[in-house]
Amino acid sequence: MTIVLPSLETVVVISAFALIYMLVLLKKTMQGKFDLYDFLMLSMVAIIPAGFALFPSLAYLVSHLTGVVFPFVVMFGALFLVVFAFMHNMTARLHKLERQNCALIQEQSLMALELQAKERGRSGG
């Protein structure tokens, strides 16, 4: 197995992206725009490529253990796994919000009917 090391330029670009991206995510998490789960899942977009670029021998070991010739194929597979897990969680949240929205609309309608009935009772005397 021949290990080809990434160039210095590649390592610098990936590391700079990872650092800047993680700082932006951390800022948004601290502002309350993301929760901890979102922060962890979105940070994988920077951590996985950085791990493969900074630790090429580990990348080759993982690709060898999985039976894949090129480590970047394993990296993209891991990124797709993260994306699909994130999408699954977002879909579950969306359905939960839809159910809550439906329940709130029904509750609001019942309250409006009760209010109308009380107003009719007062005016009809």
Tab-separated table of N, CA, C and O in Angstrom, residues 33-124:
chain	number	residue	atom	x	y	z
A	33	LYS	N	-28.709	30.278	17.351
A	33	LYS	CA	-29.281	29.962	16.037
A	33	LYS	C	-29.212	28.466	15.742
A	33	LYS	O	-29.998	27.967	14.943
A	34	PHE	N	-28.244	27.782	16.333
A	34	PHE	CA	-28.107	26.333	16.195
A	34	PHE	C	-28.104	25.724	17.584
A	34	PHE	O	-27.620	26.332	18.544
A	35	ASP	N	-28.590	24.483	17.685
A	35	ASP	CA	-28.425	23.776	18.952
A	35	ASP	C	-27.172	22.910	18.845
A	35	ASP	O	-26.508	22.881	17.814
A	36	LEU	N	-26.857	22.201	19.919
A	36	LEU	CA	-25.609	21.440	19.963
A	36	LEU	C	-25.575	20.337	18.908
A	36	LEU	O	-24.542	20.102	18.276
A	37	TYR	N	-26.721	19.671	18.688
A	37	TYR	CA	-26.768	18.616	17.674
A	37	TYR	C	-26.461	19.188	16.289
A	37	TYR	O	-25.687	18.604	15.533
A	38	ASP	N	-27.061	20.325	15.960
A	38	ASP	CA	-26.796	20.953	14.661
A	38	ASP	C	-25.329	21.336	14.537
A	38	ASP	O	-24.720	21.142	13.482
A	39	PHE	N	-24.776	21.867	15.616
A	39	PHE	CA	-23.363	22.237	15.597
A	39	PHE	C	-22.487	21.026	15.309
A	39	PHE	O	-21.579	21.090	14.470
A	40	LEU	N	-22.755	19.920	15.991
A	40	LEU	CA	-21.941	18.718	15.789
A	40	LEU	C	-22.083	18.161	14.374
A	40	LEU	O	-21.088	17.800	13.739
A	41	MET	N	-23.317	18.098	13.891
A	41	MET	CA	-23.521	17.536	12.552
A	41	MET	C	-22.918	18.432	11.471
A	41	MET	O	-22.263	17.948	10.544
A	42	LEU	N	-23.134	19.735	11.585
A	42	LEU	CA	-22.592	20.648	10.574
A	42	LEU	C	-21.071	20.748	10.656
A	42	LEU	O	-20.414	20.953	9.632
A	43	SER	N	-20.506	20.582	11.832
A	43	SER	CA	-19.049	20.655	11.956
A	43	SER	C	-18.367	19.452	11.302
A	43	SER	O	-17.187	19.533	10.955
A	44	MET	N	-19.093	18.365	11.118
A	44	MET	CA	-18.508	17.198	10.458
A	44	MET	C	-18.091	17.514	9.021
A	44	MET	O	-17.179	16.887	8.473
A	45	VAL	N	-18.743	18.526	8.419
A	45	VAL	CA	-18.374	18.937	7.057
A	45	VAL	C	-16.935	19.457	7.030
A	45	VAL	O	-16.260	19.346	6.014
A	46	ALA	N	-16.458	19.981	8.130
A	46	ALA	CA	-15.074	20.462	8.206
A	46	ALA	C	-14.145	19.438	8.843
A	46	ALA	O	-12.991	19.302	8.439
A	47	ILE	N	-14.648	18.708	9.833
A	47	ILE	CA	-13.786	17.789	10.582
A	47	ILE	C	-13.360	16.590	9.750
A	47	ILE	O	-12.189	16.182	9.777
A	48	ILE	N	-14.284	16.013	9.003
A	48	ILE	CA	-13.951	14.805	8.226
A	48	ILE	C	-12.873	15.093	7.176
A	48	ILE	O	-11.852	14.393	7.137
A	49	PRO	N	-13.035	16.110	6.306
A	49	PRO	CA	-11.945	16.373	5.346
A	49	PRO	C	-10.634	16.776	6.026
A	49	PRO	O	-9.555	16.385	5.566
A	50	ALA	N	-10.729	17.531	7.121
A	50	ALA	CA	-9.500	17.912	7.823
A	50	ALA	C	-8.800	16.680	8.391
A	50	ALA	O	-7.572	16.569	8.337
A	51	GLY	N	-9.566	15.753	8.928
A	51	GLY	CA	-8.980	14.519	9.442
A	51	GLY	C	-8.281	13.721	8.356
A	51	GLY	O	-7.186	13.185	8.563
A	52	PHE	N	-8.900	13.648	7.190
A	52	PHE	CA	-8.289	12.906	6.088
A	52	PHE	C	-7.050	13.617	5.548
A	52	PHE	O	-6.112	12.957	5.114
A	53	ALA	N	-7.036	14.953	5.562
A	53	ALA	CA	-5.875	15.688	5.051
A	53	ALA	C	-4.737	15.729	6.063
A	53	ALA	O	-3.563	15.621	5.689
A	54	LEU	N	-5.075	15.876	7.347
A	54	LEU	CA	-4.032	16.008	8.364
A	54	LEU	C	-3.463	14.669	8.819
A	54	LEU	O	-2.328	14.605	9.293
A	55	PHE	N	-4.238	13.621	8.679
A	55	PHE	CA	-3.794	12.281	9.100
A	55	PHE	C	-3.951	11.293	7.938
A	55	PHE	O	-4.820	10.413	7.968
A	56	PRO	N	-3.109	11.407	6.906
A	56	PRO	CA	-3.268	10.554	5.727
A	56	PRO	C	-3.052	9.069	6.006
A	56	PRO	O	-3.689	8.218	5.379
A	57	SER	N	-2.197	8.744	6.955
A	57	SER	CA	-1.971	7.319	7.242
A	57	SER	C	-3.231	6.708	7.858
A	57	SER	O	-3.581	5.561	7.559
A	58	LEU	N	-3.930	7.467	8.685
A	58	LEU	CA	-5.194	7.001	9.241
A	58	LEU	C	-6.246	6.865	8.137
A	58	LEU	O	-7.015	5.901	8.120
A	59	ALA	N	-6.238	7.803	7.200
A	59	ALA	CA	-7.173	7.741	6.073
A	59	ALA	C	-6.929	6.489	5.236
A	59	ALA	O	-7.876	5.801	4.840
A	60	TYR	N	-5.658	6.190	4.983
A	60	TYR	CA	-5.352	4.985	4.217
A	60	TYR	C	-5.690	3.724	5.002
A	60	TYR	O	-6.121	2.727	4.420
A	61	LEU	N	-5.512	3.749	6.309
A	61	LEU	CA	-5.878	2.595	7.129
A	61	LEU	C	-7.382	2.342	7.070
A	61	LEU	O	-7.814	1.205	6.879
A	62	VAL	N	-8.161	3.404	7.189
A	62	VAL	CA	-9.620	3.262	7.124
A	62	VAL	C	-10.040	2.758	5.750
A	62	VAL	O	-10.891	1.865	5.641
A	63	SER	N	-9.441	3.296	4.710
A	63	SER	CA	-9.811	2.835	3.363
A	63	SER	C	-9.387	1.386	3.145
A	63	SER	O	-10.100	0.622	2.496
A	64	HIS	N	-8.253	0.999	3.701
A	64	HIS	CA	-7.804	-0.394	3.574
A	64	HIS	C	-8.740	-1.336	4.338
A	64	HIS	O	-9.103	-2.408	3.837
A	65	LEU	N	-9.154	-0.920	5.545
A	65	LEU	CA	-10.054	-1.757	6.345
A	65	LEU	C	-11.436	-1.902	5.706
A	65	LEU	O	-12.089	-2.929	5.865
A	66	THR	N	-11.865	-0.869	4.993
A	66	THR	CA	-13.182	-0.937	4.339
A	66	THR	C	-13.103	-1.556	2.948
A	66	THR	O	-14.144	-1.785	2.329
A	67	GLY	N	-11.907	-1.793	2.460
A	67	GLY	CA	-11.755	-2.423	1.152
A	67	GLY	C	-11.894	-1.459	-0.001
A	67	GLY	O	-12.127	-1.866	-1.142
A	68	VAL	N	-11.729	-0.192	0.261
A	68	VAL	CA	-11.823	0.837	-0.779
A	68	VAL	C	-10.408	1.269	-1.131
A	68	VAL	O	-9.574	1.488	-0.253
A	69	VAL	N	-10.142	1.415	-2.423
A	69	VAL	CA	-8.779	1.725	-2.860
A	69	VAL	C	-8.391	3.165	-2.528
A	69	VAL	O	-7.280	3.420	-2.069
A	70	PHE	N	-9.306	4.107	-2.753
A	70	PHE	CA	-8.980	5.515	-2.580
A	70	PHE	C	-9.623	6.073	-1.312
A	70	PHE	O	-10.840	5.982	-1.137
A	71	PRO	N	-8.832	6.689	-0.430
A	71	PRO	CA	-9.382	7.225	0.821
A	71	PRO	C	-10.448	8.297	0.613
A	71	PRO	O	-11.372	8.424	1.413
A	72	PHE	N	-10.346	9.086	-0.476
A	72	PHE	CA	-11.331	10.145	-0.667
A	72	PHE	C	-12.726	9.581	-0.915
A	72	PHE	O	-13.727	10.240	-0.630
A	73	VAL	N	-12.812	8.345	-1.410
A	73	VAL	CA	-14.119	7.707	-1.585
A	73	VAL	C	-14.744	7.433	-0.216
A	73	VAL	O	-15.941	7.658	-0.006
A	74	VAL	N	-13.929	6.985	0.729
A	74	VAL	CA	-14.412	6.765	2.095
A	74	VAL	C	-14.821	8.096	2.719
A	74	VAL	O	-15.844	8.197	3.391
A	75	MET	N	-14.021	9.144	2.472
A	75	MET	CA	-14.324	10.461	3.017
A	75	MET	C	-15.670	10.967	2.498
A	75	MET	O	-16.512	11.420	3.273
A	76	PHE	N	-15.895	10.867	1.194
A	76	PHE	CA	-17.175	11.325	0.642
A	76	PHE	C	-18.327	10.450	1.124
A	76	PHE	O	-19.435	10.943	1.345
A	77	GLY	N	-18.072	9.175	1.307
A	77	GLY	CA	-19.103	8.312	1.874
A	77	GLY	C	-19.472	8.736	3.285
A	77	GLY	O	-20.649	8.773	3.653
A	78	ALA	N	-18.470	9.085	4.075
A	78	ALA	CA	-18.728	9.551	5.442
A	78	ALA	C	-19.480	10.877	5.423
A	78	ALA	O	-20.401	11.093	6.226
A	79	LEU	N	-19.121	11.749	4.494
A	79	LEU	CA	-19.834	13.025	4.381
A	79	LEU	C	-21.292	12.808	3.971
A	79	LEU	O	-22.196	13.474	4.490
A	80	PHE	N	-21.538	11.894	3.048
A	80	PHE	CA	-22.920	11.588	2.666
A	80	PHE	C	-23.694	11.010	3.847
A	80	PHE	O	-24.868	11.323	4.037
A	81	LEU	N	-23.043	10.170	4.633
A	81	LEU	CA	-23.689	9.610	5.817
A	81	LEU	C	-24.101	10.726	6.786
A	81	LEU	O	-25.216	10.726	7.312
A	82	VAL	N	-23.222	11.685	6.993
A	82	VAL	CA	-23.533	12.819	7.869
A	82	VAL	C	-24.693	13.627	7.304
A	82	VAL	O	-25.619	14.001	8.028
A	83	VAL	N	-24.662	13.893	6.007
A	83	VAL	CA	-25.740	14.668	5.375
A	83	VAL	C	-27.075	13.952	5.510
A	83	VAL	O	-28.092	14.577	5.851
A	84	PHE	N	-27.100	12.665	5.266
A	84	PHE	CA	-28.369	11.930	5.364
A	84	PHE	C	-28.855	11.840	6.809
A	84	PHE	O	-30.053	11.934	7.058
A	85	ALA	N	-27.941	11.711	7.761
A	85	ALA	CA	-28.358	11.712	9.168
A	85	ALA	C	-28.935	13.069	9.547
A	85	ALA	O	-29.953	13.153	10.243
A	86	PHE	N	-28.306	14.143	9.066
A	86	PHE	CA	-28.803	15.486	9.340
A	86	PHE	C	-30.171	15.697	8.701
A	86	PHE	O	-31.081	16.261	9.318
A	87	MET	N	-30.331	15.236	7.456
A	87	MET	CA	-31.628	15.364	6.773
A	87	MET	C	-32.707	14.558	7.483
A	87	MET	O	-33.857	15.007	7.585
A	88	HIS	N	-32.356	13.391	7.972
A	88	HIS	CA	-33.328	12.570	8.707
A	88	HIS	C	-33.804	13.306	9.952
A	88	HIS	O	-35.001	13.354	10.244
A	89	ASN	N	-32.871	13.894	10.690
A	89	ASN	CA	-33.222	14.643	11.887
A	89	ASN	C	-34.078	15.866	11.536
A	89	ASN	O	-35.056	16.160	12.232
A	90	MET	N	-33.735	16.566	10.475
A	90	MET	CA	-34.514	17.740	10.062
A	90	MET	C	-35.924	17.337	9.646
A	90	MET	O	-36.895	18.037	9.954
A	91	THR	N	-36.055	16.216	8.962
A	91	THR	CA	-37.378	15.737	8.560
A	91	THR	C	-38.213	15.384	9.787
A	91	THR	O	-39.404	15.721	9.848
A	92	ALA	N	-37.603	14.739	10.758
A	92	ALA	CA	-38.326	14.404	11.993
A	92	ALA	C	-38.777	15.668	12.719
A	92	ALA	O	-39.907	15.749	13.201
A	93	ARG	N	-37.905	16.672	12.779
A	93	ARG	CA	-38.277	17.948	13.404
A	93	ARG	C	-39.421	18.616	12.653
A	93	ARG	O	-40.335	19.183	13.266
A	94	LEU	N	-39.352	18.579	11.337
A	94	LEU	CA	-40.391	19.203	10.514
A	94	LEU	C	-41.749	18.557	10.759
A	94	LEU	O	-42.758	19.242	10.932
A	95	HIS	N	-41.781	17.232	10.806
A	95	HIS	CA	-43.046	16.542	11.058
A	95	HIS	C	-43.573	16.838	12.459
A	95	HIS	O	-44.780	16.986	12.658
A	96	LYS	N	-42.680	16.957	13.422
A	96	LYS	CA	-43.100	17.296	14.782
A	96	LYS	C	-43.716	18.696	14.802
A	96	LYS	O	-44.756	18.920	15.428
A	97	LEU	N	-43.084	19.640	14.107
A	97	LEU	CA	-43.623	20.998	14.039
A	97	LEU	C	-44.968	21.034	13.314
A	97	LEU	O	-45.860	21.799	13.702
A	98	GLU	N	-45.129	20.226	12.277
A	98	GLU	CA	-46.416	20.156	11.570
A	98	GLU	C	-47.517	19.661	12.497
A	98	GLU	O	-48.627	20.210	12.505
A	99	ARG	N	-47.227	18.641	13.288
A	99	ARG	CA	-48.222	18.126	14.241
A	99	ARG	C	-48.565	19.171	15.294
A	99	ARG	O	-49.729	19.359	15.641
A	100	GLN	N	-47.547	19.874	15.793
A	100	GLN	CA	-47.787	20.926	16.784
A	100	GLN	C	-48.607	22.062	16.184
A	100	GLN	O	-49.515	22.595	16.829
A	101	ASN	N	-48.292	22.420	14.954
A	101	ASN	CA	-49.021	23.486	14.266
A	101	ASN	C	-50.486	23.103	14.092
A	101	ASN	O	-51.382	23.914	14.342
A	102	CYS	N	-50.745	21.888	13.693
A	102	CYS	CA	-52.121	21.410	13.527
A	102	CYS	C	-52.869	21.441	14.856
A	102	CYS	O	-54.018	21.894	14.930
A	103	ALA	N	-52.226	20.987	15.913
A	103	ALA	CA	-52.853	20.986	17.237
A	103	ALA	C	-53.151	22.408	17.700
A	103	ALA	O	-54.226	22.678	18.259
A	104	LEU	N	-52.236	23.332	17.452
A	104	LEU	CA	-52.453	24.722	17.852
A	104	LEU	C	-53.595	25.364	17.067
A	104	LEU	O	-54.385	26.129	17.627
A	105	ILE	N	-53.682	25.050	15.785
A	105	ILE	CA	-54.779	25.582	14.968
A	105	ILE	C	-56.111	25.048	15.469
A	105	ILE	O	-57.092	25.789	15.597
A	106	GLN	N	-56.159	23.769	15.798
A	106	GLN	CA	-57.394	23.193	16.322
A	106	GLN	C	-57.762	23.827	17.660
A	106	GLN	O	-58.928	24.151	17.910
A	107	GLU	N	-56.786	24.021	18.525
A	107	GLU	CA	-57.041	24.628	19.827
A	107	GLU	C	-57.525	26.068	19.668
A	107	GLU	O	-58.456	26.504	20.347
A	108	GLN	N	-56.913	26.803	18.749
A	108	GLN	CA	-57.331	28.185	18.500
A	108	GLN	C	-58.759	28.226	17.970
A	108	GLN	O	-59.550	29.085	18.370
A	109	SER	N	-59.114	27.302	17.106
A	109	SER	CA	-60.484	27.250	16.562
A	109	SER	C	-61.490	26.950	17.665
A	109	SER	O	-62.572	27.555	17.722
A	110	LEU	N	-61.153	26.019	18.545
A	110	LEU	CA	-62.058	25.711	19.659
A	110	LEU	C	-62.217	26.915	20.589
A	110	LEU	O	-63.329	27.197	21.052
A	111	MET	N	-61.142	27.622	20.841
A	111	MET	CA	-61.227	28.805	21.698
A	111	MET	C	-62.078	29.894	21.043
A	111	MET	O	-62.857	30.580	21.723
A	112	ALA	N	-61.949	30.053	19.730
A	112	ALA	CA	-62.759	31.043	19.020
A	112	ALA	C	-64.236	30.669	19.081
A	112	ALA	O	-65.101	31.541	19.266
A	113	LEU	N	-64.556	29.377	18.964
A	113	LEU	CA	-65.949	28.935	19.068
A	113	LEU	C	-66.501	29.187	20.466
A	113	LEU	O	-67.647	29.632	20.628
A	114	GLU	N	-65.698	28.912	21.488
A	114	GLU	CA	-66.121	29.169	22.866
A	114	GLU	C	-66.369	30.655	23.091
A	114	GLU	O	-67.338	31.050	23.736
A	115	LEU	N	-65.491	31.498	22.556
A	115	LEU	CA	-65.643	32.936	22.698
A	115	LEU	C	-66.911	33.422	22.001
A	115	LEU	O	-67.657	34.249	22.550
A	116	GLN	N	-67.176	32.892	20.813
A	116	GLN	CA	-68.407	33.258	20.090
A	116	GLN	C	-69.635	32.826	20.870
A	116	GLN	O	-70.629	33.561	20.947
A	117	ALA	N	-69.587	31.647	21.462
A	117	ALA	CA	-70.727	31.149	22.234
A	117	ALA	C	-70.968	32.033	23.451
A	117	ALA	O	-72.132	32.334	23.792
A	118	LYS	N	-69.928	32.487	24.122
A	118	LYS	CA	-70.076	33.362	25.276
A	118	LYS	C	-70.650	34.721	24.865
A	118	LYS	O	-71.480	35.288	25.569
A	119	GLU	N	-70.188	35.243	23.738
A	119	GLU	CA	-70.692	36.536	23.257
A	119	GLU	C	-72.170	36.430	22.875
A	119	GLU	O	-72.961	37.343	23.125
A	120	ARG	N	-72.560	35.338	22.280
A	120	ARG	CA	-73.966	35.125	21.920
A	120	ARG	C	-74.828	35.005	23.189
A	120	ARG	O	-75.958	35.487	23.229
A	121	GLY	N	-74.284	34.339	24.216
A	121	GLY	CA	-75.004	34.182	25.469
A	121	GLY	C	-75.252	35.515	26.143
A	121	GLY	O	-76.302	35.735	26.739
A	122	ARG	N	-74.288	36.426	26.064
A	122	ARG	CA	-74.450	37.745	26.674
A	122	ARG	C	-75.428	38.616	25.892
A	122	ARG	O	-76.258	39.278	26.447
A	123	SER	N	-75.297	38.602	24.578
A	123	SER	CA	-76.150	39.492	23.766
A	123	SER	C	-77.559	38.931	23.613
A	123	SER	O	-78.524	39.666	23.495
A	124	GLY	N	-77.695	37.617	23.618
A	124	GLY	CA	-79.024	36.987	23.466
A	124	GLY	C	-79.796	36.991	24.765
A	124	GLY	O	-81.001	36.817	24.781
